[in-house]
Coordinates of N, CA and C in Angstrom, one line a residue:
L1 N -5.8 3.7 12.6 CA -5.9 4.9 11.9 C -7.4 5.2 11.3
E2 N -7.8 6.4 11.7 CA -9.2 7.0 11.7 C -9.4 8.0 11.0
N3 N -10.5 7.8 10.0 CA -10.4 9.3 9.0 C -11.3 9.9 9.4
W4 N -11.2 11.4 9.3 CA -12.0 12.3 9.4 C -12.5 13.0 8.5
P5 N -13.7 13.5 8.3 CA -14.5 13.9 7.2 C -13.6 15.4 6.5
D6 N -12.9 15.9 7.3 CA -11.9 17.3 6.6 C -10.7 16.6 6.1
G7 N -10.5 15.0 6.3 CA -9.4 14.5 5.5 C -8.2 14.1 6.7
R8 N -8.2 14.6 7.8 CA -7.2 14.4 8.6 C -7.2 12.8 9.2
I9 N -6.1 12.6 9.8 CA -6.0 11.2 10.3 C -5.4 11.0 11.7
R10 N -6.3 10.2 12.3 CA -5.6 10.2 13.7 C -5.6 8.5 14.3
L11 N -4.3 8.6 15.2 CA -4.2 6.9 15.5 C -5.0 6.8 16.7
V12 N -6.0 5.5 16.7 CA -6.9 5.5 17.7 C -6.5 3.9 18.4
A13 N -6.9 3.8 19.3 CA -6.2 2.5 20.0 C -6.9 1.0 19.9
D14 N -7.9 0.8 18.5 CA -8.1 0.0 18.1 C -7.6 -1.3 18.3
D15 N -8.1 -2.5 18.3 CA -7.1 -3.8 18.0 C -6.4 -3.7 16.9
P16 N -5.4 -4.4 17.1 CA -4.4 -4.6 15.7 C -5.2 -5.1 14.3
V17 N -4.9 -4.9 13.2 CA -5.4 -5.4 12.1 C -3.9 -6.0 11.2
S18 N -4.1 -7.0 10.6 CA -3.0 -7.9 10.2 C -2.0 -7.8 11.4
G19 N -2.1 -7.6 12.7 CA -1.0 -8.0 13.7 C -0.5 -6.7 14.1
H20 N -0.9 -5.5 13.5 CA -0.2 -4.2 13.6 C -1.2 -3.2 13.8
R21 N -0.6 -2.1 14.9 CA -1.4 -0.9 14.9 C -0.5 0.2 15.0
P22 N 0.0 1.2 14.3 CA -1.1 1.2 12.7 C -0.7 0.0 12.1
S23 N -1.9 -0.1 11.1 CA -1.7 -1.2 10.0 C -1.4 -0.5 8.6
V24 N -0.7 -1.0 7.6 CA -0.8 -0.8 6.2 C -2.1 -1.0 5.8
D25 N -2.5 -2.2 6.1 CA -3.9 -2.8 5.5 C -4.9 -1.5 5.4
I26 N -4.9 -0.9 7.0 CA -5.9 0.2 7.1 C -5.9 1.6 6.3
L27 N -4.2 1.7 6.3 CA -4.0 2.9 5.5 C -4.2 3.1 4.1
F28 N -3.8 1.5 3.6 CA -4.5 1.4 2.0 C -5.9 1.3 1.8
R29 N -6.5 0.7 2.5 CA -8.0 0.6 2.3 C -8.4 1.9 2.5
S30 N -8.2 3.0 3.4 CA -8.8 4.4 3.3 C -8.4 4.9 1.9
V31 N -7.0 4.9 1.6 CA -7.0 5.4 0.2 C -7.7 4.8 -0.9
A32 N -7.8 3.6 -1.0 CA -8.7 2.8 -1.8 C -10.3 3.4 -2.1
L33 N -10.8 3.7 -0.7 CA -12.2 4.2 -0.8 C -12.2 5.7 -0.6
T34 N -11.1 6.3 -0.7 CA -11.1 8.0 -1.2 C -10.6 8.5 -2.1
A35 N -9.5 7.9 -2.7 CA -8.6 8.5 -3.8 C -9.1 7.5 -5.0
K36 N -9.2 6.2 -4.8 CA -9.6 5.1 -5.8 C -8.5 5.4 -7.1
S37 N -8.8 5.5 -8.6 CA -8.2 5.6 -9.2 C -7.0 6.5 -9.2
K38 N -7.1 7.8 -8.4 CA -6.3 8.7 -8.4 C -4.9 8.3 -7.7
A39 N -5.1 7.5 -6.9 CA -4.0 7.0 -6.0 C -2.9 6.1 -6.6
V40 N -1.7 6.1 -6.1 CA -0.6 5.6 -6.3 C 0.2 4.9 -5.0
A41 N 0.6 3.8 -5.0 CA 1.4 3.3 -3.8 C 2.4 1.9 -4.2
A42 N 3.2 2.3 -3.1 CA 4.4 0.8 -3.1 C 4.4 0.0 -2.1
I43 N 4.6 -1.4 -1.9 CA 4.9 -1.9 -0.7 C 6.4 -2.4 -1.2
L44 N 7.1 -1.9 0.1 CA 8.5 -2.5 0.0 C 8.8 -3.6 1.0
T45 N 10.1 -3.9 0.8 CA 10.3 -4.7 1.8 C 10.0 -5.1 3.0
G46 N 9.6 -6.4 3.7 CA 9.3 -6.3 5.3 C 8.5 -7.7 5.1
M47 N 8.5 -8.0 6.7 CA 8.0 -9.5 6.8 C 6.7 -9.3 7.2
G48 N 5.6 -10.5 6.8 CA 4.4 -10.7 7.1 C 3.5 -10.1 5.9
R49 N 2.3 -10.0 6.3 CA 1.3 -9.9 5.2 C 0.7 -8.3 5.5
D50 N 1.0 -7.8 6.1 CA 0.4 -6.4 6.5 C 0.7 -5.6 5.2
G51 N -0.6 -5.2 4.6 CA -0.7 -4.4 3.4 C -1.1 -5.1 2.2
A52 N -1.0 -6.2 2.3 CA -1.5 -7.2 0.9 C -2.9 -7.0 0.6
R53 N -3.6 -7.0 1.7 CA -5.3 -6.8 1.4 C -5.5 -5.6 1.1
G54 N -4.7 -4.5 1.6 CA -5.3 -3.2 1.5 C -4.9 -2.6 -0.2
L55 N -3.6 -3.0 -0.4 CA -3.0 -2.8 -1.8 C -3.9 -3.6 -2.8
A56 N -4.4 -4.8 -2.7 CA -5.4 -5.3 -3.4 C -6.8 -4.8 -3.4
M57 N -7.0 -4.0 -2.6 CA -8.3 -3.1 -2.5 C -8.0 -2.1 -3.5
M58 N -6.8 -1.4 -3.1 CA -6.7 -0.2 -3.8 C -6.3 -0.6 -5.5
R59 N -5.8 -1.7 -5.8 CA -5.8 -2.0 -7.2 C -7.2 -2.1 -8.0
A60 N -8.2 -2.6 -6.9 CA -9.1 -3.4 -7.4 C -10.1 -1.7 -7.8
A61 N -9.7 -0.7 -7.0 CA -10.3 0.8 -6.8 C -9.9 1.4 -8.1
G62 N -8.7 0.7 -9.1 CA -8.1 1.5 -10.2 C -6.9 2.1 -9.9
A63 N -6.5 2.1 -8.6 CA -5.1 2.7 -8.2 C -3.7 2.0 -9.1
H64 N -2.7 2.5 -9.3 CA -1.5 1.9 -10.1 C -0.7 1.5 -8.5
T65 N -0.3 0.0 -8.7 CA 0.3 -0.2 -7.5 C 1.5 -0.8 -7.8
I66 N 2.5 -0.7 -7.1 CA 3.9 -1.6 -7.4 C 4.4 -2.1 -6.3
G67 N 4.9 -3.2 -6.6 CA 5.4 -4.2 -5.3 C 7.2 -4.2 -5.7
Q68 N 7.8 -4.4 -4.7 CA 9.3 -4.6 -4.7 C 9.6 -5.9 -5.2
D69 N 10.5 -5.8 -6.1 CA 10.8 -7.7 -6.8 C 11.8 -8.4 -5.6
R70 N 11.6 -9.4 -5.7 CA 12.4 -10.5 -4.9 C 13.9 -10.1 -4.7
D71 N 14.5 -9.9 -5.9 CA 16.0 -9.6 -5.9 C 16.4 -8.5 -5.3
S72 N 15.5 -7.2 -4.6 CA 15.9 -6.4 -4.3 C 15.6 -6.3 -2.7
C73 N 14.6 -7.0 -2.7 CA 14.3 -7.0 -1.1 C 15.3 -7.7 -0.2
V74 N 15.0 -7.5 1.0 CA 16.0 -7.8 2.2 C 15.2 -9.0 2.5
V75 N 13.9 -8.5 3.1 CA 12.9 -9.9 2.9 C 11.9 -9.6 2.1
Y76 N 11.4 -10.5 1.4 CA 10.3 -10.7 0.2 C 8.9 -10.9 0.8
G77 N 8.7 -10.7 2.2 CA 7.2 -11.0 2.7 C 6.3 -10.3 2.3
M78 N 6.3 -9.2 2.7 CA 5.4 -8.1 2.2 C 4.9 -8.2 0.9
P79 N 5.9 -8.0 0.0 CA 5.7 -7.6 -1.3 C 5.3 -9.0 -2.0
K80 N 5.9 -10.0 -1.5 CA 5.0 -11.4 -1.9 C 3.6 -11.7 -1.6
A81 N 3.2 -11.2 -0.3 CA 2.1 -11.4 -0.1 C 1.2 -10.6 -1.2
A82 N 1.7 -9.3 -1.2 CA 0.7 -8.4 -2.0 C 0.4 -8.9 -3.5
M83 N 1.5 -9.5 -4.1 CA 1.6 -10.3 -5.3 C 0.6 -11.1 -5.5
E84 N 0.6 -12.1 -4.2 CA -0.3 -13.0 -4.3 C -1.7 -12.7 -4.0
A85 N -1.9 -11.8 -3.5 CA -3.5 -11.1 -3.2 C -3.9 -10.5 -4.4
G86 N -3.0 -10.5 -5.3 CA -3.6 -9.7 -6.7 C -3.6 -8.0 -6.4
G87 N -2.4 -7.6 -5.4 CA -2.6 -6.4 -5.2 C -1.4 -5.7 -6.2
V88 N -0.4 -6.5 -6.8 CA 0.7 -5.7 -7.7 C 0.4 -5.5 -9.1
V89 N 0.3 -4.3 -9.7 CA 0.3 -4.4 -11.0 C 1.5 -4.1 -11.7
E90 N 2.4 -3.6 -10.9 CA 4.2 -3.9 -11.2 C 4.8 -4.1 -10.3
E91 N 6.0 -5.1 -10.6 CA 6.9 -5.3 -10.0 C 8.5 -4.7 -10.0
L92 N 9.0 -4.5 -9.0 CA 10.2 -3.3 -9.8 C 11.4 -3.4 -8.6
T93 N 12.3 -3.5 -9.1 CA 13.6 -3.0 -8.3 C 13.4 -1.9 -7.5
L94 N 14.1 -1.8 -6.2 CA 13.9 -0.8 -5.1 C 14.6 0.7 -6.0
D95 N 15.6 0.6 -6.8 CA 15.8 1.8 -7.6 C 14.9 2.3 -8.6
A96 N 14.3 1.2 -9.1 CA 13.0 1.6 -10.2 C 11.7 2.1 -9.4
I97 N 11.6 2.1 -8.4 CA 10.3 2.1 -7.7 C 9.8 3.6 -8.0
A98 N 11.1 5.0 -7.2 CA 10.7 5.9 -6.9 C 10.3 6.7 -8.4
P99 N 11.0 6.7 -9.2 CA 10.9 6.9 -10.7 C 9.3 6.6 -11.1
A100 N 9.1 5.4 -10.7 CA 7.7 4.6 -11.5 C 6.4 5.9 -10.5
L101 N 6.8 5.8 -9.2 CA 5.7 6.7 -8.7 C 5.7 7.9 -9.0
L102 N 6.7 8.5 -9.5 CA 6.8 9.9 -9.9 C 6.1 9.9 -11.2
K103 N 6.2 8.9 -12.2 CA 5.7 8.9 -13.7 C 4.2 8.5 -13.4
A104 N 3.7 7.6 -12.5 CA 2.4 7.6 -12.0 C 1.7 8.8 -11.7
T105 N 2.2 9.5 -10.5 CA 1.7 10.5 -10.0 C 1.3 11.7 -11.0
S106 N 2.4 11.9 -12.0 CA 2.2 13.1 -13.0 C 1.1 13.0 -14.1
R107 N 0.6 11.4 -14.0 CA -0.4 11.1 -15.0 C -2.1 12.0 -14.4
H108 N -1.9 12.0 -13.0 CA -3.2 12.7 -12.4 C -3.0 14.1 -12.1
G109 N -1.9 14.5 -12.4 CA -1.6 16.2 -11.8 C -2.3 16.9 -13.0

């Protein structure tokens, strides 16, 4: 993914990041650099580490970050990696994530 000055995003054929193209790490890094503390994000069930570094960057920039908890995940890979990287502010069940995202975004609106 590549950011344009007018806020558009386009897919580019660069090398994969974290083994993926597009990469959640690139998306989250972009949000960390642009939205900073106004951002809210969640990382859900999945295999691997894609998104862990980017979510940690978002948290360091002041964003509210959520990881899906182990018990409600089909695969606890991505949320676990994000938690271990220090990227998760709170860990919630799948059913609790949407209401938490709405609550967090209402603080910025």
